[in-house]
Structure formats: structure tokens, C-alpha cells
Coordinates of C-alpha atoms in Angstrom, one line a residue:
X1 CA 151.5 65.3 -54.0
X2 CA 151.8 67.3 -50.8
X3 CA 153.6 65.4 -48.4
X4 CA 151.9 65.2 -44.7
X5 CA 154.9 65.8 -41.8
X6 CA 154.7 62.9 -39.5
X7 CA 153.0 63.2 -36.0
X8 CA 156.6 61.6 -34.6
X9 CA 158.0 64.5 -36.3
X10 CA 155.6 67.1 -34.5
X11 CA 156.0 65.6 -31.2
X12 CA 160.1 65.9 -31.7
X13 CA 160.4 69.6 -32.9
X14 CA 157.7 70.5 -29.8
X15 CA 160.4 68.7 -27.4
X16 CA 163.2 70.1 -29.1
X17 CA 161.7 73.6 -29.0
X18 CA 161.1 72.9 -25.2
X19 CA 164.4 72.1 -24.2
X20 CA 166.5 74.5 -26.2
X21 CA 163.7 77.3 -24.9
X22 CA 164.8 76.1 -21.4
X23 CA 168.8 75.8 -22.0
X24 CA 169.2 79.0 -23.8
X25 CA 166.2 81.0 -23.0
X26 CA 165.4 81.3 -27.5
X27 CA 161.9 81.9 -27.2
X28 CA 160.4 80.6 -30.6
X29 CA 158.3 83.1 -32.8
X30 CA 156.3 80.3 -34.1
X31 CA 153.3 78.6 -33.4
X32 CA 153.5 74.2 -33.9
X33 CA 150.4 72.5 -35.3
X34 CA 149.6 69.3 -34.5
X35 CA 150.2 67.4 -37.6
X36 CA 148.1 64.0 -39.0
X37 CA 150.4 61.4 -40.2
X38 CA 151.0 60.8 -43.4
X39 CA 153.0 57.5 -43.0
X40 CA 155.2 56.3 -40.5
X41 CA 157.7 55.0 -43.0
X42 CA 158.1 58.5 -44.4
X43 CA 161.3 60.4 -43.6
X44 CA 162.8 63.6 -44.2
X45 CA 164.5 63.2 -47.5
X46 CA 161.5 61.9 -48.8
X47 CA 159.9 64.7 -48.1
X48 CA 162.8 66.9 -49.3
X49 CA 162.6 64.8 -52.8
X50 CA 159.3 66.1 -53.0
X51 CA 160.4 69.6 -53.5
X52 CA 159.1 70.7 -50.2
X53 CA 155.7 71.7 -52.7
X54 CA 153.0 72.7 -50.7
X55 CA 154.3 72.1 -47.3
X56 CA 152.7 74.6 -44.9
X57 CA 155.0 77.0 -42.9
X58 CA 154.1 74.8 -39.3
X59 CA 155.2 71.6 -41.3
X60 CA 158.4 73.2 -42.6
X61 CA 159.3 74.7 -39.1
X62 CA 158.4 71.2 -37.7
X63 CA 161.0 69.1 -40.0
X64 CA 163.5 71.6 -39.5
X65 CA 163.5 70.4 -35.8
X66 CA 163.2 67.0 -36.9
X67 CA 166.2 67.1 -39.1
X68 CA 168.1 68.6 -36.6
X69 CA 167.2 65.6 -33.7
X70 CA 168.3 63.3 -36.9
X71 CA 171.4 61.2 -36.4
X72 CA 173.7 61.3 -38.4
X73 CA 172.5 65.0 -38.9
X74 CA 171.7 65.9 -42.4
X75 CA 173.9 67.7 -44.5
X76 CA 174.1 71.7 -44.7
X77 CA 172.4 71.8 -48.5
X78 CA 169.5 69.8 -46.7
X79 CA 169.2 72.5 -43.9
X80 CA 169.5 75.0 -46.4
X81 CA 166.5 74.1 -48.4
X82 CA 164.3 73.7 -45.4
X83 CA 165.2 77.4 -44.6
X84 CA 164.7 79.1 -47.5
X85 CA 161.0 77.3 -47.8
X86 CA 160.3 78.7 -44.5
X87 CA 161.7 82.2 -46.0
X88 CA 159.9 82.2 -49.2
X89 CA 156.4 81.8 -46.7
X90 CA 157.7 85.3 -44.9
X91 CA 159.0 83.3 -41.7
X92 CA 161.9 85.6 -41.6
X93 CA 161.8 85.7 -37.7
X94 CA 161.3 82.1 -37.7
X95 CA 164.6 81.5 -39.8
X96 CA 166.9 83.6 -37.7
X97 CA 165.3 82.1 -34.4
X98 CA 165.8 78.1 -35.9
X99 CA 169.5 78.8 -36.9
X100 CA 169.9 80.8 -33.0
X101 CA 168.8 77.6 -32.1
X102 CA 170.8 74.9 -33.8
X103 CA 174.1 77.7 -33.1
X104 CA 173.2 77.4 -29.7
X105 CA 173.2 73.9 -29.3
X106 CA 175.8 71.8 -27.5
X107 CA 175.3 68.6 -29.8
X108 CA 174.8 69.7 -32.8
X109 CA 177.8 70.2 -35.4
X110 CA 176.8 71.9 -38.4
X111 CA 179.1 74.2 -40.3
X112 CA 177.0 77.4 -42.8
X113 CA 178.1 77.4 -46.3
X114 CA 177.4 80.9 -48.3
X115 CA 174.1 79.7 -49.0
X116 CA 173.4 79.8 -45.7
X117 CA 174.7 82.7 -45.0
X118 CA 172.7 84.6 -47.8
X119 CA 169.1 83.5 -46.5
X120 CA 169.9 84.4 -43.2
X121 CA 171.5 88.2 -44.4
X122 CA 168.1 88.1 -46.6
X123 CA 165.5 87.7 -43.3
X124 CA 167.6 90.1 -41.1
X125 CA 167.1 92.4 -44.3
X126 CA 163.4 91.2 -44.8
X127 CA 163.1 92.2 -40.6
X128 CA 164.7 96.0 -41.2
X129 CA 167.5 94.8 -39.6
X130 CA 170.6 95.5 -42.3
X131 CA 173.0 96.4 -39.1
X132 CA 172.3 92.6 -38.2
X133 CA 173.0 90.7 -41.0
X134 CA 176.0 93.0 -41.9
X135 CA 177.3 91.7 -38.1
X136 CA 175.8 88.1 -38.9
X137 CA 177.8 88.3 -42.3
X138 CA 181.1 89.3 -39.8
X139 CA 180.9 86.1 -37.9
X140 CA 180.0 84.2 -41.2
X141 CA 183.7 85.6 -42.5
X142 CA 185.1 84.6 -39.2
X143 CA 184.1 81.3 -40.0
X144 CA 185.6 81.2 -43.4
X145 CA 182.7 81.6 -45.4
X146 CA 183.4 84.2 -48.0
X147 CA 180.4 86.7 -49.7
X148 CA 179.6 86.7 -53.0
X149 CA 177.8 88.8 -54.9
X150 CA 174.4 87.8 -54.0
X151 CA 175.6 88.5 -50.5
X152 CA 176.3 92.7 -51.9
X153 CA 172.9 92.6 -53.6
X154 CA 171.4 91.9 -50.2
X155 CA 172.8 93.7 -47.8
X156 CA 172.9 96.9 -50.5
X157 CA 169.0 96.2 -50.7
X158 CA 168.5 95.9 -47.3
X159 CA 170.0 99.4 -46.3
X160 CA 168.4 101.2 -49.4
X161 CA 164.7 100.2 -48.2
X162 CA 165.6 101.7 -45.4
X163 CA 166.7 104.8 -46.6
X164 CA 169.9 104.6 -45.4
X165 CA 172.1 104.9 -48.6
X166 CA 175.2 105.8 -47.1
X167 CA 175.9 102.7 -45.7
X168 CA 174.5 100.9 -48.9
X169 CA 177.6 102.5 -50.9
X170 CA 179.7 101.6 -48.0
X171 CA 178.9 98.1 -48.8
X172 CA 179.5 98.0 -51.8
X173 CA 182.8 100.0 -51.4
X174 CA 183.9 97.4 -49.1
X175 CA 182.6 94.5 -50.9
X176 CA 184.5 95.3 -54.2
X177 CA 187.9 95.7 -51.8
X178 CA 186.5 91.9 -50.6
X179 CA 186.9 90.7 -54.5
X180 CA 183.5 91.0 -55.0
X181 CA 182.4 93.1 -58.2
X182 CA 178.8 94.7 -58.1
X183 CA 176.7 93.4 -60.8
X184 CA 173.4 95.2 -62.6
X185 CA 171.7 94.2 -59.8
X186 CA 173.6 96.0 -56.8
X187 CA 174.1 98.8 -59.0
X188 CA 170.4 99.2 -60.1
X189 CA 169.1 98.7 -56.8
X190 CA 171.5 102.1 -55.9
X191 CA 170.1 103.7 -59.1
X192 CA 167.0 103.1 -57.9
X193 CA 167.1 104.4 -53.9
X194 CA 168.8 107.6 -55.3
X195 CA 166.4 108.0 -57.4
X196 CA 163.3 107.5 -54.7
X197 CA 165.0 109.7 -52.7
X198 CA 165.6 112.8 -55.2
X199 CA 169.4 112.5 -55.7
X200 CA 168.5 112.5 -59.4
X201 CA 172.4 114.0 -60.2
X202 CA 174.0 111.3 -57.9
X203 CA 172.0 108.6 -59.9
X204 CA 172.4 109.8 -63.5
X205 CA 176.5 109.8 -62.1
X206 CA 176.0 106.6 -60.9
X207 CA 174.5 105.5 -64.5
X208 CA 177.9 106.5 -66.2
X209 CA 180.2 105.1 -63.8
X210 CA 178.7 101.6 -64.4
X211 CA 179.2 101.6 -68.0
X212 CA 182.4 102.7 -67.4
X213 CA 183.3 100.0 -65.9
X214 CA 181.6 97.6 -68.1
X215 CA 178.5 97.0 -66.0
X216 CA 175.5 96.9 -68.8
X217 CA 172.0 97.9 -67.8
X218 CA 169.2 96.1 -67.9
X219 CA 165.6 96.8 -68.4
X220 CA 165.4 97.4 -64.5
X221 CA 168.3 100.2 -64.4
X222 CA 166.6 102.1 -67.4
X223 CA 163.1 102.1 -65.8
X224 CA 164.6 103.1 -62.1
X225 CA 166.4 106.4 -63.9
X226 CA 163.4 106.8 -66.1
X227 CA 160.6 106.7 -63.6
X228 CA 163.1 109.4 -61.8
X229 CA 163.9 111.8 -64.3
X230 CA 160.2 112.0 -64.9
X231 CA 159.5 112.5 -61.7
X232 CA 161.7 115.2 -61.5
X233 CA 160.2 116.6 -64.7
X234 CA 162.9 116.0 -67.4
X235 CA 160.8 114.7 -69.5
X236 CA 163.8 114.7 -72.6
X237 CA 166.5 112.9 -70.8
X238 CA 163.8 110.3 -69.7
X239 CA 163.2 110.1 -73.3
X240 CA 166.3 109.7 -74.8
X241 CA 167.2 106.8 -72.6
X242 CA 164.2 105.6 -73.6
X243 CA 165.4 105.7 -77.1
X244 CA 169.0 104.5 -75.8
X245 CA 167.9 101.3 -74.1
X246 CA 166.0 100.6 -77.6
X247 CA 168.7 101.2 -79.5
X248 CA 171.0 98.9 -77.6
X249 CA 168.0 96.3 -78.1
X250 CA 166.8 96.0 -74.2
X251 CA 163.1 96.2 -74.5
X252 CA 161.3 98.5 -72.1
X253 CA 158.6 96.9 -70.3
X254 CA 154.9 98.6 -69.5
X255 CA 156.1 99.8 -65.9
X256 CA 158.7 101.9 -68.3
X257 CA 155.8 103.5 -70.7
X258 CA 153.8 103.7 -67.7
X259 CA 156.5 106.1 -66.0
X260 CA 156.8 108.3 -69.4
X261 CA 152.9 108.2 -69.8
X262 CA 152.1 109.5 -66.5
X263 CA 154.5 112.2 -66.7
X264 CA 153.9 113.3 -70.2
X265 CA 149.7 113.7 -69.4
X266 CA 150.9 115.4 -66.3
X267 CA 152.5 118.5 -68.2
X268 CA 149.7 118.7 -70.4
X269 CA 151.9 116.8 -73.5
X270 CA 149.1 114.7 -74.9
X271 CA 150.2 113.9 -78.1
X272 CA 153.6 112.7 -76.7
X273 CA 151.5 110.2 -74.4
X274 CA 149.9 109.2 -77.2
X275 CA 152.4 108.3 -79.5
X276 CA 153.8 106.5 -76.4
X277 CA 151.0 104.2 -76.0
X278 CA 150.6 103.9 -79.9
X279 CA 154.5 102.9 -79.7
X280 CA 154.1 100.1 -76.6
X281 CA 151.1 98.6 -78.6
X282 CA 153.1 98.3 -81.6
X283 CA 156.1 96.0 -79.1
X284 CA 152.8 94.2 -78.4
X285 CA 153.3 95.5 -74.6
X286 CA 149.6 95.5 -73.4
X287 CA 149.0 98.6 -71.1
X288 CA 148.0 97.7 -67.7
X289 CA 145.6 99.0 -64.9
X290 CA 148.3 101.5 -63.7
X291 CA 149.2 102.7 -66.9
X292 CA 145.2 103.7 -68.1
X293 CA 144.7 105.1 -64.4
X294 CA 147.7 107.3 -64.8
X295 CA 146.2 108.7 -68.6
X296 CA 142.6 109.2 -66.9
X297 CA 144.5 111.2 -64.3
X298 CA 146.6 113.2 -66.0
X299 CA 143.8 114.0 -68.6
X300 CA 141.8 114.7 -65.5
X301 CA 144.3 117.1 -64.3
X302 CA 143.9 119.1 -67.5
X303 CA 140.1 118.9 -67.4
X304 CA 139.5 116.6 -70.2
X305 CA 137.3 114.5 -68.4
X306 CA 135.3 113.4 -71.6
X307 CA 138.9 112.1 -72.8
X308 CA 139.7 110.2 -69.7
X309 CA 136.2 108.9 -70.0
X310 CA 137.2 107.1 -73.3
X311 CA 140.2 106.0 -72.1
X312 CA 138.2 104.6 -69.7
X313 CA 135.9 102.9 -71.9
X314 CA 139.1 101.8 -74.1
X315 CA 140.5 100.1 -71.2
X316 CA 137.5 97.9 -70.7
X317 CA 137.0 97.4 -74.3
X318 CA 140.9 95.9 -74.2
X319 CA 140.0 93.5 -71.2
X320 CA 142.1 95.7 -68.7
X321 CA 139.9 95.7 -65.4
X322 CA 139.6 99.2 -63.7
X323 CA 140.6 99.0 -59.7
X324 CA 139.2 101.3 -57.3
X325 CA 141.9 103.9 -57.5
X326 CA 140.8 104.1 -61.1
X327 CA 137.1 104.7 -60.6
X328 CA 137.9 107.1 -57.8
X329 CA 140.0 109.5 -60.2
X330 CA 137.8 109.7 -63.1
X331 CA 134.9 110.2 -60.1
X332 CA 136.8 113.0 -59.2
X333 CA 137.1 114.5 -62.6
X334 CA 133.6 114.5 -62.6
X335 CA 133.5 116.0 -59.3
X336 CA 135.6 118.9 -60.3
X337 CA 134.2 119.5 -63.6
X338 CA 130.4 120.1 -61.6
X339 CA 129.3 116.6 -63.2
X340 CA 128.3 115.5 -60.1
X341 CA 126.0 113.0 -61.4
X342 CA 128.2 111.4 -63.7
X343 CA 130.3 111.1 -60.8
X344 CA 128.0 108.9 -58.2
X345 CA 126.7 106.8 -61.3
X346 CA 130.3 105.9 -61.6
X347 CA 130.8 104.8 -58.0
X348 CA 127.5 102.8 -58.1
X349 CA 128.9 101.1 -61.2
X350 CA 132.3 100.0 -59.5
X351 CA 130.3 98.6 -56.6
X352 CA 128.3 96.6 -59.2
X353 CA 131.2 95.8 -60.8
X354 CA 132.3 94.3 -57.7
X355 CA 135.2 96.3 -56.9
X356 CA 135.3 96.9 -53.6
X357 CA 135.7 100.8 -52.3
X358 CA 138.1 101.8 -49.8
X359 CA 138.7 105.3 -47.9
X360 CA 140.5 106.9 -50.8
X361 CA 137.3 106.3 -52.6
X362 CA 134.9 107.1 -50.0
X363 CA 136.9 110.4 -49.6
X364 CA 136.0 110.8 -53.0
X365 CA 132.4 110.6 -52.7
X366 CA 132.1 112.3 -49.7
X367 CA 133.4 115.4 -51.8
X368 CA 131.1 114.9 -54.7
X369 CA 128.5 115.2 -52.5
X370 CA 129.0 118.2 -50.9
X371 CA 129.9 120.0 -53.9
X372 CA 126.3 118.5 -55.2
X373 CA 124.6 120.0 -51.9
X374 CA 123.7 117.2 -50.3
X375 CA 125.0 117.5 -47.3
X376 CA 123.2 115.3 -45.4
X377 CA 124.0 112.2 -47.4
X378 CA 127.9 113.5 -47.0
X379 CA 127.6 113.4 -43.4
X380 CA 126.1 109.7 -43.6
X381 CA 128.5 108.6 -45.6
X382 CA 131.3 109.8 -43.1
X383 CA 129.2 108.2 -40.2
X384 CA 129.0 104.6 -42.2
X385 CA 132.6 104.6 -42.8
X386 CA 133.7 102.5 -39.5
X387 CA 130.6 100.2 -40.2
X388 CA 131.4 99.4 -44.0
X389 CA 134.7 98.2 -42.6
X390 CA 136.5 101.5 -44.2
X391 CA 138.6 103.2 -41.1
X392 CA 138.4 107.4 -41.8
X393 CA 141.8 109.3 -41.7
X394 CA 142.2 112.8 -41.1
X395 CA 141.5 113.7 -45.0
X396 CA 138.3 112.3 -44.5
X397 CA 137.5 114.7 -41.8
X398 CA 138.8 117.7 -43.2
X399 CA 136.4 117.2 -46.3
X400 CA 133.7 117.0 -44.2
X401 CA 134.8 120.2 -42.3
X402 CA 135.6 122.2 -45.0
X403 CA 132.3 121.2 -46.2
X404 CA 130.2 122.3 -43.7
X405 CA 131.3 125.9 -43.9
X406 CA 131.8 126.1 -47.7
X407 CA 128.5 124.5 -48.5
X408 CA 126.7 124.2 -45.1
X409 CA 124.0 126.6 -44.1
X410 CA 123.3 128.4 -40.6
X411 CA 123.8 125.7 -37.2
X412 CA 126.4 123.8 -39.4
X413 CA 129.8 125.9 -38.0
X414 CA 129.0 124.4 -34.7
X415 CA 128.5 121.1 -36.0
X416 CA 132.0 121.6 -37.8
X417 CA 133.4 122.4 -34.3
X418 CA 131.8 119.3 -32.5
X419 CA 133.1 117.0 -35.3
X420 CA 136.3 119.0 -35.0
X421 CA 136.5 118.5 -31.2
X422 CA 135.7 114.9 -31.6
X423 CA 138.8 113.8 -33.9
X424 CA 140.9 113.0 -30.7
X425 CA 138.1 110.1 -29.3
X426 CA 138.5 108.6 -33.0
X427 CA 142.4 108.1 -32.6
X428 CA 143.0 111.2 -35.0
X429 CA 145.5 114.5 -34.2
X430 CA 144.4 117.5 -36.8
X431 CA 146.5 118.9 -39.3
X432 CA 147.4 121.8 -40.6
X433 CA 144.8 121.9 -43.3
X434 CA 142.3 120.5 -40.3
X435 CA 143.3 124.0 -38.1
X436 CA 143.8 126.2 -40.6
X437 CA 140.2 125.5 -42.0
X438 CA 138.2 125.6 -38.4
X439 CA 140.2 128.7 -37.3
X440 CA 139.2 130.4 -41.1
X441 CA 135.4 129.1 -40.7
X442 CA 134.7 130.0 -37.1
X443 CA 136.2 133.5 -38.2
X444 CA 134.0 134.0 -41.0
X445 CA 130.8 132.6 -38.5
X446 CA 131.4 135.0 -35.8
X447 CA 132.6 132.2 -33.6
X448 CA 135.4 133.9 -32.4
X449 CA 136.0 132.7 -28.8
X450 CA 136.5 129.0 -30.4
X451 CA 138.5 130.3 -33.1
X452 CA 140.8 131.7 -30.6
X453 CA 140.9 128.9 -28.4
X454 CA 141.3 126.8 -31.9
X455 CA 144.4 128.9 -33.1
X456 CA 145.7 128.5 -29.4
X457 CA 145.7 124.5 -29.8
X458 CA 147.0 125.5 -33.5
X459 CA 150.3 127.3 -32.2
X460 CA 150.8 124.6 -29.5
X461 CA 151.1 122.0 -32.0
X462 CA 153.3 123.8 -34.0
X463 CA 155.5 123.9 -31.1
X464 CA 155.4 120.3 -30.5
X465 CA 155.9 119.7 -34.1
X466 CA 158.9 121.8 -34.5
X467 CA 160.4 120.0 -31.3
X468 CA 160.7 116.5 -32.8

């Protein structure tokens, strides 16, 4: 049953709201609803015994308020679960602005526990906002409440999506001179953000250093340091710790094959991606959308279109729906391999299929016709893209520009220019590839008063460019 918040609870938190707004100047992030009573004899711990299951993020915001007008106030592990409902629906703003709020207030007396603590570190994280909840976490400490390990996880996270690994290590440094060990987690979510951000030899350091110390990884560590090594091409060290974490009887998962699949088709090392996939079906690990697009593309790569076209088949035989981003690169196969047909059938079959396209995929078909000499439907298709709900980006431009002057015919240079000259009304700034392919194209048309004026604009953007 999903419990309905009281209308006298409403009316409180809006009066609350109002006079804390007024006292402290908090302006709430949040919008109240008017709420229909559910019954009058219902009270907040009733509708904390119910698991807070369904409650809608105005309701929880609402009895938050309401337990904080209660007397005697409710206890901190009550105030805790109301706040991390209200987190787990994304309120992150709303969190830090409620707890402002009760801080703030004169008459109410409510001490933070860790718990408390770690949801608010995790919404100044969620928010972008590491610096905060490393000085929120300060004036926790102050208070006596000490971090734990959950804490470390947090903050670490927090500064690693972010990019800012430095000061994730110096959290960690710190919190181990605090008491507080890192676990797999803290030291997997380093593994990983090194890895994202190609310090591949700082990882695989990292890697060692935590068995060292007795640290054992997990499923989620493996796949981090996989997915980078392949990335980085080292395809056999990705596949000995592949054979490690198997050994030491930690199962890899499909987003590990996946990572090893994708880079084995991508160097052109088929029958390694095969016995891969034959070796994940045999630990009953069911390949997934990502892992079939990333065969089809890397057999795509190589030109082996009619191969990625029965992987393709195989992956709807198995049940495994394709997603647009799959359509799209076998379509482009096609495209590249002058089976231009083959191609647009495809695309008519997704939209029957009912997956919707999107401007990657439109991009895609934009190019197929062009390279099938239709130019006309190209353009159309460029034109519709606003209407269909599908907002063009510069790539989609500079396949229609390159188009025009690879496949286009006399009158279509000066149709490249006006489209060219129009990108700035439709929000867009060229590109290199968008410049360097109007200045090559006016050129070769004679044109050259507009290419000169082009390569003018070219070298001023540069400038501005190299001045950020």
C-alpha cells in the first residue's frame, strides 16, 4: 500500500518552508503539491513503517518538514531515512537545502550521526560539488562524527567523476592516516578513473599495491583494468587477467567479454573474439546488446559486412533486441561497402521494428544517400531533422557539405556555401573538418573570393581556439 501524506502535513511543511525562507533567506529548490488525505489518524511513523514504498518525491519532502514541526522531534535514524528516500528520487539539492534548513533553525536540536553525514557527502558528490562535502564532512568531524569507509568511497568517487584524481588520492591518503582503510571499492573506483583517463601505468601500479596490502579484487577491479588495457591495445595483459581473475574463481561478467570482444574485432583478431564469445556462452553469460554491436562493428571495420550481418541475425535469433546504435553500424557497413540498398532497407526495418532513430542514425542515412546519389532525398532528410524531433549537430552538416561537392553536380558549391553560412542561425560554430572542407570545395569550384574569405574566418577561429 502507498501511504497518502496528510493534507495537515502539506499545509505544515508550506508554513515551515515560509518561515525559515523568511528567517534565513534558504530559498527551497522544491516545488510542494497539494496533497489528498489519506487519514487524519495517520502519522509519520506509520508512514515510515511502511517503508516509505512508493511515496512520491513532493510527499517525502513534505513529511520531512512535518517531522521536523513534530514535538518531541523524531529521532536522527527517522530523519535519516526520509533523506535518503528523497536522495534515491535524485533530490540531491533538495537534501542539502532540507538539512540547511533544520541546521539553521533556532528550535530544533538534532545531532547527525555518520549516516547522515554520508547521504549528505553523497548529494554534494551527486551535485559536482566534492570541495563541499569534503568541507561538509570537516564540520561533521568537528562535531564528533567520525568517517568511515563508506564516507572514502564517496568523496573518492565524487572527485574521480570529476576528473580531478589528485585530490581523490589525497583522500584516500588522508583517510587511511584517519583509521580508515580503503576497501575494493575506493581502490576500484581509483583503478577505474586512471584508467578513463589513460594513466594505464599508474593503474596496473595501483592493481599491485592493493594486493600487497591484502585488498582482493573483485569482478569490478578486473573489468576497470581490463576494459583499459584494451583500450590501450594490450590485448595479452587484458588477457591474462582475464585468465587470473578465473583462476582465482571471480567470474567475469558480460561487461568483461564485452571489453575483450570489442577490442579483439577491432585488431582484426576474429578467432580470438570468437573463442571469447564461445567461452562466455559456456559460463552461461548471455551476450548483451553492447556486446553483439561491438562484434558487428569491429567486423564492420574489417569489411566483413556479410559476417556482422549474421551476427546480426544470431542476435535476434538469441532474443537480444538490436538498439539504434546497432542498426546504424551495420547501416554503415553497408554504406561503405557500396550496398547502399541493403543499407536503407535496414533503417526501414528498425523503424518497423519500432526503434526509434536518433541523430547518430540519421547522420547515418544521410551518408548512405549521398554516396547512393540521391542527393535530393539527403538534403530532405537534413531539412526534416528539427521536425522529426532529431536536433542536427555539426557532423550532420559537415556530411551534407562534403556531400554536395563530392557528389553534387554544377549550382551545388553555392548551395554548400549558403548552408555553410547558415550554421551560426542554427546555434552551430564550424569545425575544423566543417572549414577545411568549404575552403577545399570552393577551391576546386573556382570560388575563390569565398574561399578566401572562408580560410579568413578559418585562421580567426584558430586564434580564438588557441586562446582558451
Amino acid at each position: 500500500m502507498r501511504w497518502r501524506i496528510p493534507t495537515a502535513i502539506s499545509s505544515t511543511a508550506k508554513a515551515f518552508l515560509h518561515r525559515q525562507f523568511l528567517k534565513n533567506g534558504i530559498a527551497p529548490s522544491f516545488r510542494l503539491c497539494k496533497f489528498q488525505a489519506f487519514s487524519s489518524a495517520v502519522n509519520y511513523r506509520d508512514i515510515l513503517r511502511s517503508g516509505l514504498h512508493g511515496i512520491k518525491h513532493d510527499e517525502a519532502v513534505a513529511l520531512f518538514v512535518y517531522m521536523a514541526e513534530s514535538r518531541p522531534l523524531p529521532n536522527i535514524i527517522e530523519f535519516n531515512k526520509v533523506l535518503t528516500a528523497i536522495a534515491k528520487m535524485k533530490g540531491y539539492e533538495d537534501v542539502i537545502t532540507l538539512w540547511s534548513i533544520v541546521e539553521k533553525a533556532e528550535d530544533i536540536e538534532i545531532s547527525p550521526d555518520i549516516y547522515t553525514c554520508n547521504i549528505l557527502v553523497k548529494c554534494f558528490c551527486s551535485c559536482y560539488q566534492p570541495c563541499l562535502a569534503l568541507s561538509y564532512l570537516g564540520k561533521m568531524m568537528k562535531l564528533g562524527v567520525e568517517p568511515d569507509v563508506v564516507t572514502d568511497s564517496l568523496l573518492v568517487n565524487g572527485f574521480c567523476q570529476i576528473n580531478r584524481n589528485d585530490e581523490a588520492f589525497y583522500v584516500a591518503d588522508q583517510m587511511r592516516k584517519m583509521g580508515v582503510t580503503p576497501n575494493v571499492v575506493v581502490y576500484t573506483i581509483l583503478i577505474d578513473s586512471l584508467c578513463r583517463n589513460r594513466f594505464l601505468n599508474e593503474a596496473v601500479k595501483l592493481f599491485g599495491c592493493m594486493e600487497n596490502e591484502g585488498v582482493t579484487p573483485n569482478v569490478f577491479t578486473y573489468t576497470s583494468l581490463i576494459n583499459g588495457l584494451c583500450n590501450a591495445c594490450k590485448l595479452s595483459e587484458a588477457s591474462h587477467l582475464l585468465r587470473q581473475m578465473v583462476s582465482r574463481k571471480i567470474d567475469p561478467n558480460v561487461v568483461t567479454f564485452t571489453a575483450l570482444i570489442n577490442a579483439y574485432v577491432k585488431a582484426g583478431k576474429f578467432s580470438e573474439a570468437r573463442y571469447l564469445h564461445e567461452e562466455m556462452i559456456k559460463m552461461s553469460i548471455d551476450p548483451n546488446v553492447f556486446t553483439y554491436t561491438s562484434l558487428i562493428n569491429g567486423l564492420c571495420m574489417h569489411n566483413h559486412v556479410d559476417s556482422a550481418k549474421e551476427a546480426f541475425d544470431k542476435m535476434l535469433l538469441n532474443g537480444c533486441a538490436p538498439n539504434v546504435l546497432t542498426y546504424s553500424t551495420l547501416a554503415n557497413g553497408y554504406f561503405k561497402s557500396n550496398r547502399f540498398k541493403e543499407g536503407i532497407e535496414l533503417f526501414k526495418e528498425m523503424s518497423d521494428r519500432g526503434v526509434a532513430e536518433n541523430t547518430v542514425s540519421r547522420n547515418t542515412l544521410i551518408q548512405g544517400c549521398f554516396q547512393a546519389g540521391n542527393i535530393n532525398r539527403a538534403l530532405q532528410l537534413l531539412r526534416d531533422m528539427p521536425s522529426n524531433g532529431l536536433p542536427p549537430n555539426i557532423r550532420s552538416y559537415n556530411i551534407v557539405l562534403a556531400g554536395l561537392f563530392v557528389y553534387g553536380k554544377d549550382g551545388k558549391a553555392g548551395e554548400a556555401y549558403e548552408l555553410f553560412c547558415s550554421l551560426s542561425c542554427n546555434g552551430l560554430e564550424p569545425d575544423d573538418k566543417a572549414y577545411t572542407a568549404m575552403i577545399s570545395g570552393l577551391k576546386k569550384n573556382g570560388m575563390l573570393a569565398r574561399a578566401n574569405a572562408v580560410t579568413k574566418a578559418y585562421q580567426k577561429y584558430k586564434r580564438n581556439r588557441g586562446s582558451i
